Short mmCIF file of C-alpha atoms in Angstrom, two decimals:
data_model
loop_
_atom_site.label_atom_id
_atom_site.label_comp_id
_atom_site.label_asym_id
_atom_site.label_seq_id
_atom_site.Cartn_x
_atom_site.Cartn_y
_atom_site.Cartn_z
CA MET A 1 -13.86 -14.86 -26.69
CA THR A 2 -10.90 -13.77 -28.77
CA GLU A 3 -12.55 -10.44 -29.45
CA ARG A 4 -13.28 -9.91 -25.78
CA ARG A 5 -9.67 -10.68 -24.92
CA GLN A 6 -8.43 -8.24 -27.52
CA GLN A 7 -10.79 -5.59 -26.21
CA ARG A 8 -9.47 -6.15 -22.70
CA PHE A 9 -5.88 -5.79 -23.97
CA ASP A 10 -6.85 -2.52 -25.63
CA GLU A 11 -8.45 -1.14 -22.48
CA VAL A 12 -5.38 -1.97 -20.41
CA LEU A 13 -2.82 -0.82 -22.99
CA GLN A 14 -4.57 2.53 -23.36
CA LYS A 15 -4.00 3.15 -19.67
CA ARG A 16 -0.35 2.05 -19.54
CA GLN A 17 2.00 4.68 -18.08
CA PRO A 18 5.39 4.47 -19.80
CA THR A 19 6.53 7.51 -17.76
CA LEU A 20 6.25 5.75 -14.39
CA THR A 21 8.52 3.00 -13.14
CA VAL A 22 10.02 1.42 -10.03
CA VAL A 23 13.47 0.08 -9.24
CA PHE A 24 14.13 -2.52 -6.58
CA GLU A 25 17.71 -2.83 -5.38
CA ASN A 26 18.95 -6.22 -4.13
CA VAL A 27 15.47 -7.30 -3.04
CA HIS A 28 15.63 -11.04 -2.52
CA ASP A 29 12.19 -11.96 -1.18
CA ALA A 30 10.10 -13.44 -3.98
CA HIS A 31 6.81 -12.57 -2.26
CA ASN A 32 7.83 -8.93 -2.01
CA ILE A 33 8.86 -8.78 -5.65
CA SER A 34 5.64 -10.48 -6.73
CA ALA A 35 3.59 -7.95 -4.78
CA VAL A 36 5.61 -5.07 -6.29
CA ILE A 37 4.93 -6.40 -9.79
CA ARG A 38 1.22 -6.77 -9.05
CA SER A 39 1.07 -3.15 -7.88
CA CYS A 40 2.94 -2.10 -11.03
CA ASP A 41 0.40 -3.85 -13.23
CA ALA A 42 -2.48 -2.34 -11.25
CA VAL A 43 -1.41 1.26 -11.88
CA GLY A 44 -0.14 0.71 -15.43
CA VAL A 45 3.65 0.50 -15.00
CA MET A 46 4.94 -1.30 -18.10
CA GLN A 47 8.47 -2.09 -17.04
CA ALA A 48 10.08 -2.44 -13.61
CA HIS A 49 13.81 -2.56 -12.92
CA GLY A 50 15.94 -4.63 -10.57
CA ILE A 51 19.53 -3.91 -9.57
CA TYR A 52 21.42 -6.97 -8.36
CA TYR A 53 25.06 -7.07 -7.33
CA GLY A 54 27.12 -8.84 -4.72
CA ARG A 55 25.61 -12.06 -3.48
CA THR A 56 21.95 -11.18 -3.93
CA VAL A 57 20.23 -12.70 -6.93
CA PHE A 58 16.84 -12.16 -8.50
CA PRO A 59 14.77 -14.98 -6.99
CA PRO A 60 12.59 -17.38 -8.95
CA LEU A 61 9.01 -16.14 -8.78
CA GLY A 62 7.24 -19.41 -8.42
CA GLU A 63 3.86 -18.27 -7.14
CA LYS A 64 1.10 -18.53 -9.69
CA SER A 65 -0.39 -15.10 -9.11
CA SER A 66 2.96 -13.40 -9.47
CA ALA A 67 3.77 -15.27 -12.63
CA SER A 68 0.48 -14.01 -13.91
CA ALA A 69 1.18 -10.34 -13.10
CA ARG A 70 4.70 -10.75 -14.41
CA LYS A 71 3.33 -11.60 -17.82
CA TRP A 72 2.08 -8.04 -18.12
CA VAL A 73 4.99 -6.16 -16.59
CA ASP A 74 8.44 -6.45 -18.08
CA VAL A 75 11.25 -6.75 -15.52
CA GLN A 76 14.66 -5.53 -16.62
CA LEU A 77 17.67 -6.50 -14.51
CA HIS A 78 20.85 -4.43 -14.12
CA GLN A 79 24.15 -5.27 -12.49
CA THR A 80 25.15 -1.84 -11.26
CA VAL A 81 23.50 1.36 -10.10
CA ASP A 82 25.22 3.23 -12.95
CA GLU A 83 23.90 0.81 -15.56
CA CYS A 84 20.35 1.13 -14.23
CA TYR A 85 20.39 4.90 -13.73
CA GLY A 86 22.09 5.42 -17.11
CA HIS A 87 19.32 3.42 -18.77
CA LEU A 88 16.63 5.41 -16.96
CA ARG A 89 18.21 8.83 -17.54
CA SER A 90 18.64 8.15 -21.25
CA ARG A 91 14.87 7.74 -21.28
CA GLY A 92 14.23 10.97 -19.42
CA PHE A 93 13.36 9.62 -15.97
CA ALA A 94 13.96 11.62 -12.79
CA ILE A 95 15.13 9.16 -10.13
CA TYR A 96 13.93 9.30 -6.51
CA THR A 97 15.04 6.95 -3.74
CA THR A 98 13.05 6.09 -0.63
CA HIS A 99 15.43 6.92 2.13
CA MET A 100 14.94 8.51 5.52
CA SER A 101 17.05 11.64 5.63
CA ASN A 102 16.80 15.26 6.57
CA THR A 103 16.51 16.26 2.96
CA ALA A 104 13.82 13.73 2.06
CA LYS A 105 10.56 15.09 0.69
CA SER A 106 7.21 13.66 1.66
CA LEU A 107 5.76 11.33 -0.96
CA TYR A 108 2.75 13.62 -1.02
CA ASP A 109 4.89 16.60 -2.04
CA LEU A 110 6.47 14.77 -4.99
CA ASP A 111 5.19 15.48 -8.48
CA LEU A 112 4.41 11.96 -9.59
CA THR A 113 2.94 13.05 -12.91
CA GLN A 114 6.45 13.70 -14.23
CA ASN A 115 8.63 11.06 -15.92
CA ILE A 116 9.71 9.37 -12.68
CA ALA A 117 11.43 6.25 -11.33
CA LEU A 118 10.99 5.33 -7.65
CA VAL A 119 13.78 3.29 -6.05
CA PHE A 120 13.13 0.88 -3.17
CA GLY A 121 15.82 -0.84 -1.16
CA ASN A 122 16.05 -4.33 0.19
CA GLU A 123 14.48 -5.65 3.36
CA HIS A 124 17.50 -5.24 5.60
CA ASP A 125 19.62 -2.36 4.45
CA GLY A 126 17.25 -0.11 2.54
CA VAL A 127 18.51 1.74 -0.51
CA SER A 128 22.33 1.76 -0.77
CA GLU A 129 24.37 4.92 -0.25
CA GLU A 130 25.47 4.79 -3.85
CA ALA A 131 21.91 4.56 -5.18
CA CYS A 132 20.84 7.45 -2.90
CA SER A 133 23.73 9.75 -3.68
CA LYS A 134 23.36 9.30 -7.44
CA ALA A 135 19.59 9.91 -7.44
CA ASP A 136 17.86 13.22 -8.15
CA GLY A 137 16.23 13.23 -4.73
CA ASN A 138 14.95 11.26 -1.75
CA PHE A 139 11.41 10.86 -0.54
CA LEU A 140 9.75 9.19 2.40
CA ILE A 141 6.32 7.96 3.26
CA PRO A 142 5.23 9.94 6.33
CA GLN A 143 4.74 7.70 9.36
CA MET A 144 2.95 8.85 12.48
CA GLY A 145 3.30 5.72 14.63
CA MET A 146 5.63 4.09 17.14
CA THR A 147 7.09 1.64 14.64
CA GLN A 148 8.94 3.03 11.67
CA SER A 149 9.17 0.39 9.03
CA LEU A 150 6.84 -0.51 6.23
CA ASN A 151 7.42 -3.65 4.23
CA ILE A 152 8.84 -2.90 0.76
CA SER A 153 5.73 -4.24 -0.97
CA VAL A 154 3.54 -1.97 1.16
CA ALA A 155 5.81 1.07 0.66
CA CYS A 156 5.87 0.48 -3.08
CA ALA A 157 2.08 0.06 -3.30
CA VAL A 158 1.41 3.22 -1.30
CA SER A 159 3.81 5.17 -3.56
CA LEU A 160 2.45 3.76 -6.83
CA PHE A 161 -1.17 4.38 -5.86
CA GLU A 162 -0.32 7.97 -4.92
CA ALA A 163 1.13 8.23 -8.44
CA PHE A 164 -2.13 6.76 -9.75
CA ARG A 165 -4.15 9.31 -7.77
CA GLN A 166 -2.14 12.27 -9.05
CA ARG A 167 -2.09 11.03 -12.63
CA ASN A 168 -5.78 10.16 -12.62
CA ALA A 169 -6.60 13.62 -11.25
CA VAL A 170 -4.99 15.28 -14.28
CA GLY A 171 -6.53 12.87 -16.80
CA MET A 172 -3.47 10.74 -17.59
CA TYR A 173 -5.59 7.57 -17.67
CA ASN A 174 -8.13 9.09 -20.04
CA LYS A 175 -6.02 9.14 -23.19
CA PRO A 176 -3.26 6.73 -24.25
CA ALA A 177 0.32 7.68 -23.44
CA LEU A 178 1.51 5.23 -26.10
CA SER A 179 1.36 6.12 -29.79
CA GLU A 180 -0.97 4.31 -32.19
CA SER A 181 1.94 2.27 -33.56
CA GLU A 182 3.24 1.35 -30.12
CA LEU A 183 -0.26 0.28 -29.11
CA ALA A 184 -0.63 -1.81 -32.24
CA ALA A 185 2.75 -3.52 -31.71
CA LEU A 186 1.97 -4.33 -28.07
CA ARG A 187 -1.52 -5.53 -28.93
CA THR A 188 -0.03 -7.95 -31.44
CA ASP A 189 2.71 -9.06 -29.06
CA TRP A 190 0.24 -9.70 -26.22
CA PHE A 191 -2.16 -11.47 -28.50
CA GLU A 192 0.49 -13.76 -29.93
CA ASN A 193 2.68 -14.37 -26.91
CA LYS A 194 0.70 -14.08 -23.66
CA MET B 1 16.19 8.24 28.21
CA THR B 2 12.92 8.02 30.06
CA GLU B 3 12.13 11.60 29.16
CA ARG B 4 12.89 10.99 25.51
CA ARG B 5 10.63 7.94 25.53
CA GLN B 6 7.82 9.92 27.13
CA GLN B 7 8.27 12.69 24.58
CA ARG B 8 8.05 10.13 21.78
CA PHE B 9 4.83 8.74 23.30
CA ASP B 10 3.40 12.26 23.41
CA GLU B 11 4.27 12.95 19.79
CA VAL B 12 2.62 9.74 18.65
CA LEU B 13 -0.45 10.02 20.89
CA GLN B 14 -1.11 13.56 19.70
CA LYS B 15 -1.42 12.22 16.16
CA ARG B 16 -3.62 9.23 16.98
CA GLN B 17 -6.86 9.09 14.96
CA PRO B 18 -9.64 7.56 17.05
CA THR B 19 -12.09 8.22 14.19
CA LEU B 20 -10.35 5.86 11.75
CA THR B 21 -10.32 2.09 11.99
CA VAL B 22 -10.13 -1.12 9.97
CA VAL B 23 -11.94 -4.43 10.23
CA PHE B 24 -10.53 -7.68 8.90
CA GLU B 25 -13.00 -10.51 8.41
CA ASN B 26 -11.78 -14.10 8.74
CA VAL B 27 -8.24 -13.21 7.71
CA HIS B 28 -6.05 -16.11 8.69
CA ASP B 29 -2.60 -15.22 7.36
CA ALA B 30 -0.45 -13.93 10.21
CA HIS B 31 1.86 -12.00 7.86
CA ASN B 32 -1.09 -10.16 6.37
CA ILE B 33 -2.49 -9.27 9.77
CA SER B 34 0.92 -8.10 10.96
CA ALA B 35 1.29 -5.86 7.93
CA VAL B 36 -2.24 -4.47 8.48
CA ILE B 37 -1.38 -3.63 12.08
CA ARG B 38 1.87 -1.95 11.06
CA SER B 39 -0.03 0.21 8.57
CA CYS B 40 -2.57 1.04 11.29
CA ASP B 41 0.18 2.20 13.63
CA ALA B 42 1.83 4.21 10.83
CA VAL B 43 -1.27 6.34 10.16
CA GLY B 44 -2.43 6.55 13.79
CA VAL B 45 -5.22 3.97 13.98
CA MET B 46 -5.60 3.13 17.69
CA GLN B 47 -7.77 0.06 17.50
CA ALA B 48 -8.35 -2.47 14.73
CA HIS B 49 -11.13 -5.06 14.66
CA GLY B 50 -11.25 -8.70 13.62
CA ILE B 51 -14.37 -10.75 12.90
CA TYR B 52 -13.86 -14.49 13.24
CA TYR B 53 -16.52 -17.12 12.84
CA GLY B 54 -16.72 -20.60 11.40
CA ARG B 55 -13.43 -22.44 11.30
CA THR B 56 -11.13 -19.45 10.89
CA VAL B 57 -9.28 -18.34 13.98
CA PHE B 58 -7.14 -15.33 14.76
CA PRO B 59 -3.61 -16.63 14.19
CA PRO B 60 -0.72 -16.26 16.62
CA LEU B 61 1.39 -13.30 15.48
CA GLY B 62 4.81 -14.66 16.20
CA GLU B 63 6.95 -12.31 14.14
CA LYS B 64 8.97 -9.87 16.17
CA SER B 65 8.16 -6.80 14.12
CA SER B 66 4.44 -7.48 14.20
CA ALA B 67 4.48 -8.06 17.92
CA SER B 68 6.12 -4.72 18.19
CA ALA B 69 3.49 -2.88 16.13
CA ARG B 70 0.77 -4.78 17.94
CA LYS B 71 1.89 -3.22 21.20
CA TRP B 72 0.70 0.14 19.92
CA VAL B 73 -2.53 -0.89 18.20
CA ASP B 74 -5.27 -2.57 20.13
CA VAL B 75 -6.96 -5.46 18.30
CA GLN B 76 -10.54 -6.22 19.28
CA LEU B 77 -12.02 -9.53 18.16
CA HIS B 78 -15.73 -10.13 17.44
CA GLN B 79 -17.60 -13.33 16.70
CA THR B 80 -20.28 -12.01 14.40
CA VAL B 81 -20.73 -9.22 11.88
CA ASP B 82 -23.59 -7.85 14.00
CA GLU B 83 -21.47 -7.73 17.13
CA CYS B 84 -18.67 -5.89 15.32
CA TYR B 85 -20.91 -3.48 13.40
CA GLY B 86 -23.01 -2.82 16.51
CA HIS B 87 -19.87 -1.93 18.43
CA LEU B 88 -18.68 0.39 15.65
CA ARG B 89 -22.06 2.04 15.06
CA SER B 90 -22.52 2.75 18.76
CA ARG B 91 -19.28 4.74 18.45
CA GLY B 92 -20.46 6.67 15.40
CA PHE B 93 -18.50 4.91 12.67
CA ALA B 94 -19.72 4.73 9.07
CA ILE B 95 -18.82 1.28 7.76
CA TYR B 96 -17.45 0.69 4.24
CA THR B 97 -16.54 -2.68 2.78
CA THR B 98 -14.02 -3.29 0.01
CA HIS B 99 -16.02 -5.21 -2.52
CA MET B 100 -16.14 -5.12 -6.29
CA SER B 101 -19.66 -4.22 -7.31
CA ASN B 102 -21.48 -1.89 -9.62
CA THR B 103 -22.35 0.38 -6.76
CA ALA B 104 -18.83 0.55 -5.31
CA LYS B 105 -17.28 4.00 -5.02
CA SER B 106 -13.64 4.63 -5.82
CA LEU B 107 -11.45 4.86 -2.71
CA TYR B 108 -10.45 8.29 -3.94
CA ASP B 109 -14.07 9.51 -3.89
CA LEU B 110 -14.63 8.41 -0.28
CA ASP B 111 -14.53 11.04 2.45
CA LEU B 112 -11.95 9.44 4.73
CA THR B 113 -11.90 12.38 7.13
CA GLN B 114 -15.24 11.24 8.57
CA ASN B 115 -15.62 8.74 11.41
CA ILE B 116 -15.02 5.66 9.26
CA ALA B 117 -14.32 1.92 9.49
CA LEU B 118 -12.91 0.12 6.41
CA VAL B 119 -13.68 -3.60 6.12
CA PHE B 120 -11.32 -6.01 4.33
CA GLY B 121 -12.14 -9.62 3.53
CA ASN B 122 -10.03 -12.71 3.69
CA GLU B 123 -7.56 -13.91 1.09
CA HIS B 124 -9.87 -16.30 -0.72
CA ASP B 125 -13.44 -15.12 -0.48
CA GLY B 126 -13.18 -11.38 0.08
CA VAL B 127 -15.72 -9.66 2.31
CA SER B 128 -18.78 -11.84 3.06
CA GLU B 129 -22.19 -11.05 1.64
CA GLU B 130 -23.47 -10.41 5.13
CA ALA B 131 -20.73 -7.92 5.94
CA CYS B 132 -21.29 -6.14 2.61
CA SER B 133 -25.06 -5.96 2.83
CA LYS B 134 -25.02 -4.61 6.37
CA ALA B 135 -22.40 -1.92 5.62
CA ASP B 136 -23.11 1.71 4.76
CA GLY B 137 -21.36 1.37 1.41
CA ASN B 138 -18.78 -0.38 -0.72
CA PHE B 139 -15.58 0.98 -2.16
CA LEU B 140 -12.86 -0.33 -4.41
CA ILE B 141 -9.30 0.53 -5.19
CA PRO B 142 -9.22 1.38 -8.90
CA GLN B 143 -7.08 -1.06 -10.86
CA MET B 144 -5.93 -0.40 -14.41
CA GLY B 145 -4.04 -3.63 -15.10
CA MET B 146 -4.56 -7.13 -16.44
CA THR B 147 -4.58 -8.76 -13.00
CA GLN B 148 -7.28 -7.74 -10.57
CA SER B 149 -6.24 -8.71 -7.12
CA LEU B 150 -4.23 -6.86 -4.54
CA ASN B 151 -3.09 -8.63 -1.41
CA ILE B 152 -5.13 -7.61 1.64
CA SER B 153 -2.10 -6.01 3.32
CA VAL B 154 -1.45 -3.94 0.20
CA ALA B 155 -5.13 -2.97 -0.20
CA CYS B 156 -5.32 -1.97 3.44
CA ALA B 157 -2.12 0.09 3.30
CA VAL B 158 -3.21 1.92 0.15
CA SER B 159 -6.58 2.73 1.78
CA LEU B 160 -5.11 3.81 5.11
CA PHE B 161 -2.50 6.04 3.50
CA GLU B 162 -5.19 7.67 1.37
CA ALA B 163 -6.97 8.36 4.67
CA PHE B 164 -3.70 9.78 5.99
CA ARG B 165 -3.36 12.02 2.93
CA GLN B 166 -6.90 13.38 3.22
CA ARG B 167 -6.69 13.87 6.98
CA ASN B 168 -3.26 15.48 6.79
CA ALA B 169 -4.49 17.86 4.09
CA VAL B 170 -7.17 19.22 6.44
CA GLY B 171 -4.85 19.43 9.44
CA MET B 172 -6.10 16.43 11.40
CA TYR B 173 -2.55 15.50 12.42
CA ASN B 174 -1.77 19.01 13.66
CA LYS B 175 -3.90 19.00 16.78
CA PRO B 176 -4.78 16.07 19.06
CA ALA B 177 -8.06 14.27 18.42
CA LEU B 178 -7.90 12.86 21.96
CA SER B 179 -8.84 14.99 24.97
CA GLU B 180 -6.25 16.06 27.54
CA SER B 181 -7.51 13.43 29.98
CA GLU B 182 -7.50 10.66 27.35
CA LEU B 183 -3.97 11.62 26.39
CA ALA B 184 -2.86 11.59 30.00
CA ALA B 185 -4.41 8.17 30.62
CA LEU B 186 -2.82 6.65 27.53
CA ARG B 187 0.54 8.25 28.30
CA THR B 188 0.46 6.62 31.74
CA ASP B 189 -0.69 3.29 30.36
CA TRP B 190 2.00 3.21 27.68
CA PHE B 191 4.66 4.30 30.11
CA GLU B 192 3.74 1.66 32.69
CA ASN B 193 2.79 -1.26 30.45
CA LYS B 194 4.64 -1.13 27.13
#
């Protein structure tokens, strides 16, 4: 049993993608955040980021399934856009916001195999002007219908699975992105603490 | 105003994809169904299908946004798998269920440019054995994480947007799939009734 669990950890850790992450800005719906974290886990995102300022707070994620995905994806909270972007840039991430604009690229024209952070806005206002203007670019998910809004958990899943598709196509899930020592440290941490 | 609205109808109708549809089997959560319908509209699905039997019923879709997407996507309900599959097969659809199994193909290896119906199961039991065994094939969305379940609205969106990507890549959104007379009839219907 223990050996099987350790083997499962190894399989998953070898596919983790430290060069892919998401940022959610002032998202207050716990169901949406839970779904975002589940999608992160599914494609191998190790750490997601939240930016919370003003009156919005990171909600308690009570749901069992979310708690379970949250065990495997670290969520780091930031109080300002600058703090979050500074953290990401110091780690080499290009930052792209999801924002309808004339200069937005299609998701399908983005190179999602690069070191990249995708920023999603909250349910009512979308990504803030500040977060957009300080990013490296905007992208949008093409929509061909009469209605023009996808739920944040849907938009995030569609974007992350396109990243999965691109990364899988170039073999990024076939060999570990983490070093032997990083893998060993995480294996121990998961085994002892999860 | 009227002219602009008609122009918008034309734009959307010219991108409609009558050869792509989804089936949801015994899905009872109104939020999930609403999100499925919004994703359908976004990629140009004209008609979605529900199969309801036993104690599960098609829920009232009260939410404003869902009502709005539902205006643009017809939902046809069926009482048995045979009735639904018979309807789809008589219209030339290949039928694929989402079901974890040894013989399941990856979503990304499916040809989603063909005449294809994608079947999603309900929140607790997934797609029924009957619906799986009577389908033309199974597929799964690859998952690389510790948790192994995506919400049905997320799974459906990821699948439909992969269909969008494949169809867009071969130009299926560049020229109308509907005939001139079908377009004219729908344009009139939308203009008079929506």
